[in-house]
PDB file of C-alpha atoms in Angstrom:
ATOM      1  CA  MET S   1     -74.039 -12.367 -46.824  1.00 45.00           C
ATOM      2  CA  PRO S   2     -72.268 -11.335 -50.049  1.00 51.00           C
ATOM      3  CA  GLN S   3     -70.082  -8.255 -49.696  1.00 51.00           C
ATOM      4  CA  GLY S   4     -71.874  -6.510 -52.548  1.00 50.00           C
ATOM      5  CA  SER S   5     -75.214  -6.657 -50.752  1.00 58.00           C
ATOM      6  CA  VAL S   6     -73.649  -4.814 -47.787  1.00 65.00           C
ATOM      7  CA  LEU S   7     -71.778  -2.170 -49.755  1.00 71.00           C
ATOM      8  CA  GLY S   8     -74.467  -1.571 -52.379  1.00 73.00           C
ATOM      9  CA  PRO S   9     -76.756   0.752 -50.370  1.00 73.00           C
ATOM     10  CA  LEU S  10     -73.786   2.602 -48.844  1.00 77.00           C
ATOM     11  CA  LEU S  11     -72.118   3.166 -52.204  1.00 79.00           C
ATOM     12  CA  PHE S  12     -75.378   4.413 -53.687  1.00 78.00           C
ATOM     13  CA  VAL S  13     -75.800   6.940 -50.861  1.00 78.00           C
ATOM     14  CA  LEU S  14     -72.260   8.168 -51.450  1.00 81.00           C
ATOM     15  CA  PHE S  15     -72.952   8.341 -55.172  1.00 82.00           C
ATOM     16  CA  ILE S  16     -75.957  10.668 -54.831  1.00 83.00           C
ATOM     17  CA  ASN S  17     -74.613  12.644 -51.862  1.00 84.00           C
ATOM     18  CA  ASP S  18     -73.815  15.731 -53.952  1.00 86.00           C
ATOM     19  CA  LEU S  19     -77.311  15.943 -55.478  1.00 86.00           C
ATOM     20  CA  PRO S  20     -78.651  18.528 -52.945  1.00 87.00           C
ATOM     21  CA  GLU S  21     -75.810  20.874 -53.891  1.00 88.00           C
ATOM     22  CA  LYS S  22     -77.206  21.198 -57.413  1.00 88.00           C
ATOM     23  CA  VAL S  23     -80.520  22.777 -56.409  1.00 90.00           C
ATOM     24  CA  ASN S  24     -81.833  25.658 -54.311  1.00 90.00           C
ATOM     25  CA  SER S  25     -84.862  23.806 -52.965  1.00 89.00           C
ATOM     26  CA  THR S  26     -84.800  21.680 -49.833  1.00 89.00           C
ATOM     27  CA  VAL S  27     -83.892  18.109 -50.707  1.00 89.00           C
ATOM     28  CA  LYS S  28     -84.752  14.991 -48.707  1.00 87.00           C
ATOM     29  CA  LEU S  29     -82.886  11.827 -49.649  1.00 84.00           C
ATOM     30  CA  TYR S  30     -83.633   8.312 -48.461  1.00 81.00           C
ATOM     31  CA  ALA S  31     -81.984   5.492 -50.384  1.00 75.00           C
ATOM     32  CA  ASP S  32     -83.180   5.900 -53.997  1.00 75.00           C
ATOM     33  CA  ASP S  33     -86.121   8.137 -53.009  1.00 83.00           C
ATOM     34  CA  SER S  34     -85.543  11.869 -53.434  1.00 86.00           C
ATOM     35  CA  LYS S  35     -87.931  14.714 -52.679  1.00 90.00           C
ATOM     36  CA  LEU S  36     -87.760  18.403 -53.545  1.00 91.00           C
ATOM     37  CA  ILE S  37     -89.570  20.766 -51.156  1.00 91.00           C
ATOM     38  CA  LYS S  38     -90.210  24.378 -52.092  1.00 90.00           C
ATOM     39  CA  VAL S  39     -92.296  27.137 -50.498  1.00 89.00           C
ATOM     40  CA  LEU S  40     -93.880  29.086 -53.347  1.00 88.00           C
ATOM     41  CA  THR S  41     -94.256  32.764 -52.542  1.00 85.00           C
ATOM     42  CA  SER S  42     -94.237  34.274 -56.029  1.00 86.00           C
ATOM     43  CA  GLU S  43     -94.151  33.489 -59.717  1.00 88.00           C
ATOM     44  CA  ALA S  44     -90.371  33.585 -59.536  1.00 90.00           C
ATOM     45  CA  SER S  45     -90.287  30.778 -56.978  1.00 90.00           C
ATOM     46  CA  THR S  46     -92.275  28.518 -59.325  1.00 91.00           C
ATOM     47  CA  HIS S  47     -89.633  29.104 -61.998  1.00 93.00           C
ATOM     48  CA  GLU S  48     -86.931  28.300 -59.432  1.00 93.00           C
ATOM     49  CA  LEU S  49     -88.605  24.969 -58.680  1.00 93.00           C
ATOM     50  CA  GLN S  50     -88.797  24.128 -62.390  1.00 94.00           C
ATOM     51  CA  THR S  51     -85.108  25.040 -62.708  1.00 94.00           C
ATOM     52  CA  ASP S  52     -84.276  22.683 -59.843  1.00 93.00           C
ATOM     53  CA  ILE S  53     -86.173  19.878 -61.571  1.00 92.00           C
ATOM     54  CA  ASN S  54     -84.164  20.561 -64.717  1.00 92.00           C
ATOM     55  CA  GLU S  55     -80.926  20.514 -62.719  1.00 92.00           C
ATOM     56  CA  ILE S  56     -81.752  17.109 -61.280  1.00 90.00           C
ATOM     57  CA  THR S  57     -82.496  15.776 -64.749  1.00 89.00           C
ATOM     58  CA  GLN S  58     -79.169  17.125 -65.962  1.00 90.00           C
ATOM     59  CA  TRP S  59     -77.398  15.538 -62.976  1.00 90.00           C
ATOM     60  CA  THR S  60     -78.850  12.139 -63.858  1.00 87.00           C
ATOM     61  CA  ARG S  61     -77.811  12.638 -67.475  1.00 87.00           C
ATOM     62  CA  ASP S  62     -74.233  13.513 -66.430  1.00 87.00           C
ATOM     63  CA  TRP S  63     -73.951  10.472 -64.178  1.00 87.00           C
ATOM     64  CA  LEU S  64     -75.683   8.085 -66.578  1.00 84.00           C
ATOM     65  CA  ILE S  65     -78.714   7.442 -64.384  1.00 82.00           C
ATOM     66  CA  LYS S  66     -82.197   7.304 -65.823  1.00 81.00           C
ATOM     67  CA  LEU S  67     -85.075   8.547 -63.712  1.00 82.00           C
ATOM     68  CA  ASN S  68     -88.342   6.685 -63.962  1.00 84.00           C
ATOM     69  CA  ALA S  69     -90.258   9.780 -65.059  1.00 85.00           C
ATOM     70  CA  ALA S  70     -93.590   7.956 -64.768  1.00 83.00           C
ATOM     71  CA  LYS S  71     -93.019   7.629 -61.020  1.00 87.00           C
ATOM     72  CA  CYS S  72     -91.986  11.258 -60.547  1.00 90.00           C
ATOM     73  CA  LYS S  73     -94.940  13.216 -59.177  1.00 92.00           C
ATOM     74  CA  ILE S  74     -95.816  16.627 -57.798  1.00 93.00           C
ATOM     75  CA  MET S  75     -97.923  17.281 -54.706  1.00 93.00           C
ATOM     76  CA  HIS S  76     -99.362  20.744 -54.047  1.00 92.00           C
ATOM     77  CA  LEU S  77     -99.923  21.726 -50.416  1.00 88.00           C
ATOM     78  CA  GLY S  78    -101.937  24.681 -49.127  1.00 81.00           C
ATOM     79  CA  ARG S  79    -105.396  26.036 -49.886  1.00 78.00           C
ATOM     80  CA  ASN S  80    -104.069  29.019 -51.836  1.00 80.00           C
ATOM     81  CA  ASN S  81    -101.610  27.008 -53.876  1.00 83.00           C
ATOM     82  CA  GLU S  82    -102.085  27.829 -57.567  1.00 85.00           C
ATOM     83  CA  SER S  83    -101.009  24.289 -58.492  1.00 87.00           C
ATOM     84  CA  HIS S  84     -98.653  25.119 -61.333  1.00 90.00           C
ATOM     85  CA  ALA S  85     -97.758  22.377 -63.780  1.00 92.00           C
ATOM     86  CA  TYR S  86     -94.136  21.233 -63.952  1.00 92.00           C
ATOM     87  CA  THR S  87     -92.312  19.224 -66.583  1.00 92.00           C
ATOM     88  CA  ILE S  88     -89.455  16.770 -66.605  1.00 91.00           C
ATOM     89  CA  ASP S  89     -87.354  15.045 -69.264  1.00 88.00           C
ATOM     90  CA  ASP S  90     -88.213  11.395 -69.750  1.00 86.00           C
ATOM     91  CA  LEU S  91     -84.788  10.156 -70.779  1.00 79.00           C
ATOM     92  CA  SER S  92     -86.054   6.690 -71.637  1.00 78.00           C
ATOM     93  CA  LYS S  93     -88.339   8.146 -74.325  1.00 80.00           C
ATOM     94  CA  ASN S  94     -86.345  11.288 -75.129  1.00 83.00           C
ATOM     95  CA  GLU S  95     -89.334  13.523 -74.586  1.00 86.00           C
ATOM     96  CA  ARG S  96     -90.535  16.075 -72.062  1.00 89.00           C
ATOM     97  CA  ILE S  97     -93.594  15.185 -70.024  1.00 90.00           C
ATOM     98  CA  VAL S  98     -95.770  16.962 -67.484  1.00 92.00           C
ATOM     99  CA  LEU S  99     -95.346  15.693 -63.939  1.00 91.00           C
ATOM    100  CA  GLU S 100     -98.390  13.841 -62.694  1.00 92.00           C
ATOM    101  CA  GLU S 101    -100.171  15.556 -59.806  1.00 92.00           C
ATOM    102  CA  SER S 102    -100.690  13.366 -56.738  1.00 91.00           C
ATOM    103  CA  ASN S 103    -103.060  13.865 -53.825  1.00 92.00           C
ATOM    104  CA  CYS S 104    -101.573  11.140 -51.630  1.00 93.00           C
ATOM    105  CA  GLU S 105     -98.212   9.396 -51.456  1.00 91.00           C
ATOM    106  CA  ARG S 106     -96.784   6.716 -49.165  1.00 91.00           C
ATOM    107  CA  ASP S 107     -93.531   7.898 -47.633  1.00 89.00           C
ATOM    108  CA  LEU S 108     -91.608   5.591 -45.274  1.00 87.00           C
ATOM    109  CA  GLY S 109     -94.775   3.755 -44.356  1.00 90.00           C
ATOM    110  CA  VAL S 110     -96.946   6.840 -43.779  1.00 93.00           C
ATOM    111  CA  TYR S 111     -99.549   8.090 -46.270  1.00 94.00           C
ATOM    112  CA  ILE S 112     -99.179  11.843 -46.785  1.00 92.00           C
ATOM    113  CA  SER S 113    -102.211  13.601 -48.284  1.00 92.00           C
ATOM    114  CA  SER S 114    -102.228  16.989 -49.966  1.00 90.00           C
ATOM    115  CA  ASP S 115    -104.809  18.265 -47.456  1.00 88.00           C
ATOM    116  CA  LEU S 116    -102.500  17.133 -44.615  1.00 87.00           C
ATOM    117  CA  LYS S 117    -105.261  15.030 -43.080  1.00 90.00           C
ATOM    118  CA  TRP S 118    -104.752  11.451 -41.991  1.00 93.00           C
ATOM    119  CA  ALA S 119    -107.967   9.771 -43.132  1.00 94.00           C
ATOM    120  CA  LYS S 120    -106.191   7.865 -45.916  1.00 95.00           C
ATOM    121  CA  HIS S 121    -103.391   6.685 -43.658  1.00 96.00           C
ATOM    122  CA  VAL S 122    -105.805   5.641 -40.906  1.00 96.00           C
ATOM    123  CA  SER S 123    -108.004   3.703 -43.338  1.00 96.00           C
ATOM    124  CA  GLU S 124    -104.994   1.944 -44.857  1.00 97.00           C
ATOM    125  CA  ILE S 125    -103.410   0.819 -41.597  1.00 97.00           C
ATOM    126  CA  ALA S 126    -106.806  -0.214 -40.186  1.00 97.00           C
ATOM    127  CA  ALA S 127    -107.463  -2.305 -43.305  1.00 97.00           C
ATOM    128  CA  LYS S 128    -104.028  -3.932 -43.059  1.00 97.00           C
ATOM    129  CA  ALA S 129    -104.477  -4.680 -39.343  1.00 97.00           C
ATOM    130  CA  ASN S 130    -107.930  -6.159 -39.971  1.00 97.00           C
ATOM    131  CA  LYS S 131    -106.504  -8.322 -42.737  1.00 97.00           C
ATOM    132  CA  ILE S 132    -103.816  -9.708 -40.425  1.00 97.00           C
ATOM    133  CA  LEU S 133    -106.387 -10.235 -37.675  1.00 97.00           C
ATOM    134  CA  GLY S 134    -108.572 -12.186 -40.084  1.00 96.00           C
ATOM    135  CA  MET S 135    -105.640 -14.355 -41.098  1.00 97.00           C
ATOM    136  CA  LEU S 136    -104.924 -15.134 -37.422  1.00 97.00           C
ATOM    137  CA  VAL S 137    -108.562 -16.054 -36.793  1.00 96.00           C
ATOM    138  CA  ARG S 138    -108.458 -18.526 -39.695  1.00 96.00           C
ATOM    139  CA  ASN S 139    -105.181 -20.116 -38.626  1.00 96.00           C
ATOM    140  CA  PHE S 140    -105.583 -20.348 -34.845  1.00 96.00           C
ATOM    141  CA  THR S 141    -108.439 -22.502 -33.594  1.00 94.00           C
ATOM    142  CA  SER S 142    -107.756 -21.661 -29.955  1.00 95.00           C
ATOM    143  CA  ARG S 143    -109.684 -18.750 -28.436  1.00 96.00           C
ATOM    144  CA  ASP S 144    -107.594 -18.575 -25.277  1.00 96.00           C
ATOM    145  CA  THR S 145    -107.547 -15.115 -23.685  1.00 96.00           C
ATOM    146  CA  THR S 146    -103.799 -14.976 -23.024  1.00 96.00           C
ATOM    147  CA  LEU S 147    -102.866 -16.366 -26.441  1.00 96.00           C
ATOM    148  CA  TRP S 148    -104.953 -13.783 -28.283  1.00 96.00           C
ATOM    149  CA  LYS S 149    -103.565 -10.937 -26.249  1.00 96.00           C
ATOM    150  CA  HIS S 150    -100.062 -11.878 -27.382  1.00 96.00           C
ATOM    151  CA  LEU S 151    -101.159 -12.404 -30.996  1.00 97.00           C
ATOM    152  CA  TYR S 152    -102.860  -9.023 -31.110  1.00 97.00           C
ATOM    153  CA  THR S 153    -100.157  -6.997 -29.343  1.00 96.00           C
ATOM    154  CA  GLY S 154     -97.348  -8.700 -31.247  1.00 95.00           C
ATOM    155  CA  LEU S 155     -98.703  -8.986 -34.788  1.00 96.00           C
ATOM    156  CA  VAL S 156    -101.601  -6.535 -35.183  1.00 97.00           C
ATOM    157  CA  ARG S 157    -101.204  -3.505 -32.919  1.00 97.00           C
ATOM    158  CA  PRO S 158     -97.760  -2.460 -34.235  1.00 96.00           C
ATOM    159  CA  HIS S 159     -99.352  -1.692 -37.608  1.00 96.00           C
ATOM    160  CA  LEU S 160    -101.802   0.679 -35.880  1.00 96.00           C
ATOM    161  CA  GLU S 161     -99.079   2.574 -34.032  1.00 95.00           C
ATOM    162  CA  PHE S 162     -96.128   2.838 -36.408  1.00 95.00           C
ATOM    163  CA  ALA S 163     -94.812   6.438 -36.520  1.00 92.00           C
ATOM    164  CA  SER S 164     -97.852   7.707 -34.598  1.00 93.00           C
ATOM    165  CA  ALA S 165     -95.919  10.762 -33.370  1.00 91.00           C
ATOM    166  CA  ALA S 166     -95.947  11.967 -36.980  1.00 90.00           C
ATOM    167  CA  TRP S 167     -99.555  11.233 -37.954  1.00 92.00           C
ATOM    168  CA  ASN S 168    -101.588  11.050 -34.708  1.00 92.00           C
ATOM    169  CA  SER S 169    -105.068  12.146 -35.771  1.00 90.00           C
ATOM    170  CA  HIS S 170    -107.400  14.118 -33.486  1.00 90.00           C
ATOM    171  CA  LEU S 171    -110.514  13.534 -35.586  1.00 92.00           C
ATOM    172  CA  ILE S 172    -113.173  11.425 -33.886  1.00 94.00           C
ATOM    173  CA  GLY S 173    -113.832   9.419 -37.048  1.00 95.00           C
ATOM    174  CA  ASP S 174    -110.171   8.413 -37.374  1.00 95.00           C
ATOM    175  CA  ILE S 175    -109.918   7.557 -33.684  1.00 96.00           C
ATOM    176  CA  LYS S 176    -112.993   5.306 -33.915  1.00 96.00           C
ATOM    177  CA  THR S 177    -111.695   3.597 -37.062  1.00 97.00           C
ATOM    178  CA  LEU S 178    -108.525   2.555 -35.254  1.00 97.00           C
ATOM    179  CA  GLU S 179    -110.271   1.641 -32.023  1.00 97.00           C
ATOM    180  CA  LYS S 180    -112.686  -0.671 -33.857  1.00 97.00           C
ATOM    181  CA  VAL S 181    -109.768  -2.922 -34.824  1.00 97.00           C
ATOM    182  CA  GLN S 182    -108.760  -3.399 -31.193  1.00 97.00           C
ATOM    183  CA  GLU S 183    -112.392  -3.801 -30.188  1.00 97.00           C
ATOM    184  CA  ARG S 184    -112.804  -6.555 -32.774  1.00 97.00           C
ATOM    185  CA  ALA S 185    -109.655  -8.311 -31.572  1.00 97.00           C
ATOM    186  CA  SER S 186    -110.755  -8.206 -27.939  1.00 96.00           C
ATOM    187  CA  ARG S 187    -114.004 -10.018 -28.807  1.00 96.00           C
ATOM    188  CA  ILE S 188    -112.219 -13.060 -30.230  1.00 96.00           C
ATOM    189  CA  PRO S 189    -111.471 -14.860 -26.918  1.00 96.00           C
ATOM    190  CA  ILE S 190    -114.563 -16.740 -25.741  1.00 94.00           C
ATOM    191  CA  ASP S 191    -114.185 -15.519 -22.146  1.00 93.00           C
ATOM    192  CA  LEU S 192    -114.233 -11.858 -23.240  1.00 94.00           C
ATOM    193  CA  LYS S 193    -116.768 -11.969 -26.033  1.00 91.00           C
ATOM    194  CA  HIS S 194    -119.818 -10.843 -24.033  1.00 93.00           C
ATOM    195  CA  LEU S 195    -118.081  -8.244 -21.846  1.00 95.00           C
ATOM    196  CA  ALA S 196    -118.009  -4.487 -22.377  1.00 96.00           C
ATOM    197  CA  TYR S 197    -115.015  -3.142 -24.311  1.00 95.00           C
ATOM    198  CA  GLU S 198    -113.544  -1.371 -21.273  1.00 95.00           C
ATOM    199  CA  GLU S 199    -113.749  -4.551 -19.192  1.00 96.00           C
ATOM    200  CA  ARG S 200    -112.091  -6.585 -21.935  1.00 96.00           C
ATOM    201  CA  LEU S 201    -109.162  -4.161 -21.981  1.00 95.00           C
ATOM    202  CA  LYS S 202    -108.796  -4.363 -18.200  1.00 95.00           C
ATOM    203  CA  ILE S 203    -108.633  -8.147 -18.316  1.00 95.00           C
ATOM    204  CA  TRP S 204    -106.111  -8.010 -21.142  1.00 95.00           C
ATOM    205  CA  GLY S 205    -104.112  -5.406 -19.221  1.00 93.00           C
ATOM    206  CA  ILE S 206    -104.008  -2.848 -22.029  1.00 94.00           C
ATOM    207  CA  THR S 207    -105.532   0.571 -22.693  1.00 93.00           C
ATOM    208  CA  THR S 208    -107.198   2.204 -25.643  1.00 95.00           C
ATOM    209  CA  LEU S 209    -105.044   3.021 -28.647  1.00 96.00           C
ATOM    210  CA  GLU S 210    -105.713   6.722 -28.104  1.00 95.00           C
ATOM    211  CA  GLU S 211    -104.180   6.557 -24.622  1.00 94.00           C
ATOM    212  CA  ARG S 212    -101.179   4.671 -25.985  1.00 94.00           C
ATOM    213  CA  ARG S 213    -100.589   7.352 -28.612  1.00 95.00           C
ATOM    214  CA  LYS S 214    -100.624  10.040 -25.901  1.00 94.00           C
ATOM    215  CA  ARG S 215     -98.066   8.077 -23.922  1.00 94.00           C
ATOM    216  CA  GLY S 216     -95.991   7.678 -27.088  1.00 93.00           C
ATOM    217  CA  ASP S 217     -96.055  11.447 -27.602  1.00 94.00           C
ATOM    218  CA  LEU S 218     -94.702  11.999 -24.083  1.00 95.00           C
ATOM    219  CA  ILE S 219     -91.895   9.510 -24.620  1.00 95.00           C
ATOM    220  CA  GLN S 220     -91.011  11.137 -27.939  1.00 94.00           C
ATOM    221  CA  MET S 221     -90.948  14.607 -26.333  1.00 94.00           C
ATOM    222  CA  TYR S 222     -88.663  13.314 -23.579  1.00 95.00           C
ATOM    223  CA  LYS S 223     -86.243  12.045 -26.244  1.00 94.00           C
ATOM    224  CA  VAL S 224     -86.374  15.388 -28.064  1.00 93.00           C
ATOM    225  CA  LEU S 225     -85.772  17.585 -25.009  1.00 93.00           C
ATOM    226  CA  HIS S 226     -82.930  15.360 -23.775  1.00 92.00           C
ATOM    227  CA  ASN S 227     -81.247  15.244 -27.210  1.00 91.00           C
ATOM    228  CA  ILE S 228     -81.649  11.492 -27.477  1.00 92.00           C
ATOM    229  CA  GLU S 229     -83.071  12.066 -30.956  1.00 88.00           C
ATOM    230  CA  ASP S 230     -81.800  14.921 -33.103  1.00 85.00           C
ATOM    231  CA  ILE S 231     -84.624  16.414 -35.157  1.00 85.00           C
ATOM    232  CA  ARG S 232     -84.138  19.441 -37.374  1.00 81.00           C
ATOM    233  CA  TRP S 233     -87.242  21.481 -36.619  1.00 82.00           C
ATOM    234  CA  HIS S 234     -88.377  24.522 -38.543  1.00 75.00           C
ATOM    235  CA  THR S 235     -89.594  25.816 -35.181  1.00 78.00           C
ATOM    236  CA  GLY S 236     -88.656  23.582 -32.267  1.00 81.00           C
ATOM    237  CA  PRO S 237     -90.192  23.147 -28.800  1.00 84.00           C
ATOM    238  CA  ILE S 238     -90.797  26.468 -27.045  1.00 82.00           C
ATOM    239  CA  HIS S 239     -90.020  26.624 -23.336  1.00 80.00           C
ATOM    240  CA  THR S 240     -92.157  28.914 -21.218  1.00 77.00           C
ATOM    241  CA  THR S 241     -90.323  31.708 -19.409  1.00 67.00           C
ATOM    242  CA  ALA S 242     -92.985  32.156 -16.716  1.00 64.00           C
ATOM    243  CA  THR S 243     -91.430  30.911 -13.488  1.00 61.00           C
ATOM    244  CA  HIS S 244     -94.769  30.801 -11.670  1.00 54.00           C
ATOM    245  CA  LEU S 245     -96.106  28.364 -14.271  1.00 55.00           C
ATOM    246  CA  ARG S 246     -93.077  26.095 -13.931  1.00 55.00           C
ATOM    247  CA  ALA S 247     -93.475  26.160 -10.167  1.00 57.00           C
ATOM    248  CA  ALA S 248     -97.117  25.095 -10.400  1.00 56.00           C
ATOM    249  CA  THR S 249     -96.126  21.481 -11.085  1.00 62.00           C
ATOM    250  CA  ASN S 250     -92.434  21.835 -10.243  1.00 81.00           C
ATOM    251  CA  ASN S 251     -91.728  21.134 -13.928  1.00 86.00           C
ATOM    252  CA  PRO S 252     -88.621  23.036 -15.120  1.00 89.00           C
ATOM    253  CA  LEU S 253     -89.202  22.007 -18.748  1.00 90.00           C
ATOM    254  CA  ARG S 254     -92.693  23.391 -19.242  1.00 90.00           C
ATOM    255  CA  LEU S 255     -93.631  24.195 -22.835  1.00 91.00           C
ATOM    256  CA  HIS S 256     -96.177  26.385 -24.537  1.00 87.00           C
ATOM    257  CA  ARG S 257     -97.932  26.129 -27.847  1.00 83.00           C
ATOM    258  CA  GLN S 258     -96.625  27.745 -30.991  1.00 78.00           C
ATOM    259  CA  GLN S 259     -98.515  30.888 -31.913  1.00 70.00           C
ATOM    260  CA  PHE S 260     -98.307  33.026 -35.021  1.00 60.00           C
ATOM    261  CA  PRO S 261     -99.952  36.275 -36.186  1.00 54.00           C
ATOM    262  CA  SER S 262    -103.315  35.742 -37.832  1.00 50.00           C
ATOM    263  CA  ARG S 263    -103.355  36.534 -41.550  1.00 50.00           C
ATOM    264  CA  ASP S 264    -107.130  36.813 -41.531  1.00 50.00           C
ATOM    265  CA  ARG S 265    -107.390  39.892 -39.316  1.00 46.00           C
ATOM    266  CA  ASN S 266    -106.159  43.455 -39.605  1.00 43.00           C
ATOM    267  CA  ASP S 267    -105.093  43.503 -35.960  1.00 40.00           C
ATOM    268  CA  PHE S 268    -101.517  42.231 -36.070  1.00 38.00           C
ATOM    269  CA  CYS S 269    -101.553  41.757 -32.294  1.00 41.00           C
ATOM    270  CA  HIS S 270    -104.286  39.178 -32.557  1.00 39.00           C
ATOM    271  CA  PHE S 271    -102.685  35.778 -32.264  1.00 40.00           C
ATOM    272  CA  VAL S 272    -104.125  32.395 -33.080  1.00 45.00           C
ATOM    273  CA  ALA S 273    -102.698  28.947 -32.563  1.00 47.00           C
ATOM    274  CA  VAL S 274    -101.902  27.199 -35.826  1.00 56.00           C
ATOM    275  CA  ARG S 275    -101.048  23.565 -36.341  1.00 73.00           C
ATOM    276  CA  HIS S 276    -103.017  22.930 -33.168  1.00 79.00           C
ATOM    277  CA  GLU S 277    -102.665  19.150 -33.388  1.00 84.00           C
ATOM    278  CA  PHE S 278     -99.063  19.153 -34.612  1.00 88.00           C
ATOM    279  CA  PHE S 279     -96.843  17.045 -32.336  1.00 89.00           C
ATOM    280  CA  LEU S 280     -95.155  19.987 -30.621  1.00 88.00           C
ATOM    281  CA  ASN S 281     -98.548  21.495 -29.773  1.00 89.00           C
ATOM    282  CA  ARG S 282    -100.772  18.551 -28.883  1.00 90.00           C
ATOM    283  CA  VAL S 283     -98.257  17.172 -26.369  1.00 92.00           C
ATOM    284  CA  VAL S 284     -97.949  20.435 -24.408  1.00 92.00           C
ATOM    285  CA  ASP S 285    -100.783  19.995 -21.898  1.00 91.00           C
ATOM    286  CA  ASP S 286     -99.870  16.408 -21.046  1.00 92.00           C
ATOM    287  CA  TRP S 287     -96.166  17.250 -20.828  1.00 93.00           C
ATOM    288  CA  ASN S 288     -96.724  20.250 -18.571  1.00 92.00           C
ATOM    289  CA  SER S 289     -98.704  18.105 -16.131  1.00 90.00           C
ATOM    290  CA  LEU S 290     -95.594  15.997 -15.403  1.00 92.00           C
ATOM    291  CA  THR S 291     -93.403  16.598 -12.376  1.00 90.00           C
ATOM    292  CA  LYS S 292     -89.754  17.570 -12.141  1.00 91.00           C
ATOM    293  CA  THR S 293     -88.777  14.014 -11.221  1.00 91.00           C
ATOM    294  CA  GLN S 294     -90.451  12.686 -14.343  1.00 93.00           C
ATOM    295  CA  VAL S 295     -89.145  15.160 -16.933  1.00 93.00           C
ATOM    296  CA  LEU S 296     -85.598  14.979 -15.528  1.00 94.00           C
ATOM    297  CA  ALA S 297     -85.498  11.180 -15.445  1.00 93.00           C
ATOM    298  CA  PRO S 298     -81.912   9.988 -16.161  1.00 93.00           C
ATOM    299  CA  ASN S 299     -82.876   7.761 -19.084  1.00 94.00           C
ATOM    300  CA  THR S 300     -85.799   6.747 -21.262  1.00 93.00           C
ATOM    301  CA  ASP S 301     -86.561   3.561 -19.346  1.00 93.00           C
ATOM    302  CA  ARG S 302     -86.818   5.476 -16.089  1.00 93.00           C
ATOM    303  CA  PHE S 303     -89.070   8.028 -17.749  1.00 94.00           C
ATOM    304  CA  LYS S 304     -91.371   5.304 -19.064  1.00 92.00           C
ATOM    305  CA  ALA S 305     -91.516   3.755 -15.622  1.00 92.00           C
ATOM    306  CA  SER S 306     -92.377   7.131 -14.080  1.00 90.00           C
ATOM    307  CA  LEU S 307     -95.465   7.334 -16.291  1.00 89.00           C
ATOM    308  CA  GLY S 308     -96.756   4.212 -14.611  1.00 76.00           C
ATOM    309  CA  PRO S 309     -98.298   1.148 -16.260  1.00 62.00           C
ATOM    310  CA  LEU S 310    -100.753   1.742 -19.049  1.00 54.00           C
ATOM    311  CA  ALA S 311    -103.298  -0.443 -17.310  1.00 43.00           C
ATOM    312  CA  PRO S 312    -103.487  -3.047 -14.526  1.00 41.00           C
ATOM    313  CA  ASN S 313    -102.024  -6.156 -16.077  1.00 41.00           C
ATOM    314  CA  ARG S 314    -104.145  -9.036 -14.907  1.00 38.00           C
ATOM    315  CA  LEU S 315    -102.687 -11.604 -17.258  1.00 37.00           C
ATOM    316  CA  LEU S 316     -98.994 -11.335 -16.400  1.00 31.00           C
TER     317      LEU S 316
END
């Protein structure tokens, strides 16, 4: 491999490393993809965001880099967001343009929508998985049960599970959309075609995708609590201080859901759970049901083994 192809990405990261220092907003950098994140609480904060956009444009001008202004977009989040318009200098045309408003963007393989729902992402990954499944059906004449299990789990299912800890949807419609792909795949082998879906999965030795996502959440939480993965949370996992609750399952790492004061009621003491299906909240009940031996497993492999097999594996 040429040396330039190895050093290129590293040198570019070093080149743009000082960019976050030029702005007051939160900046997320990944290769040549940069994002500004700003919580707008007043008219002044909207001006601050526009100033940060101007600072980035000036930085590119100073370092002789031209932004592709046509690809620079703004996404407004929140029901009460006033959706202000923002402008940016298009250096290629020497004119100032209004940033295009976007309702959905693909970021590191995950589709983020302005309503923070996952319908778009689910539909996209289901369509991609179905497309790959169709290609396999056309190119493999065999309908052997074992062969198609390996084809599905190796080439199709990964597309349905990538980064599921970030986007795991709780909506029935989304769950069914994903499950239909696996259901379709399990009907391909001749020996399974006329069986019920649950029986097909048992013969294949796999579980529903929903169950796999729950297991994935538990594994991710284990990595978080044992500092195997360092994540910078705005509000991290909250450990319960009630000793009688921890003793109920002998789980010393019991968690409880995040709760915040309700803005919709005058009674400040009234609390409601927000972000109910956010990762740190949806995993709580399943995590708290684990035992001390499980949550204090010495490594990830031992923890996975303590969860038991996903399903009786009759093929292997």
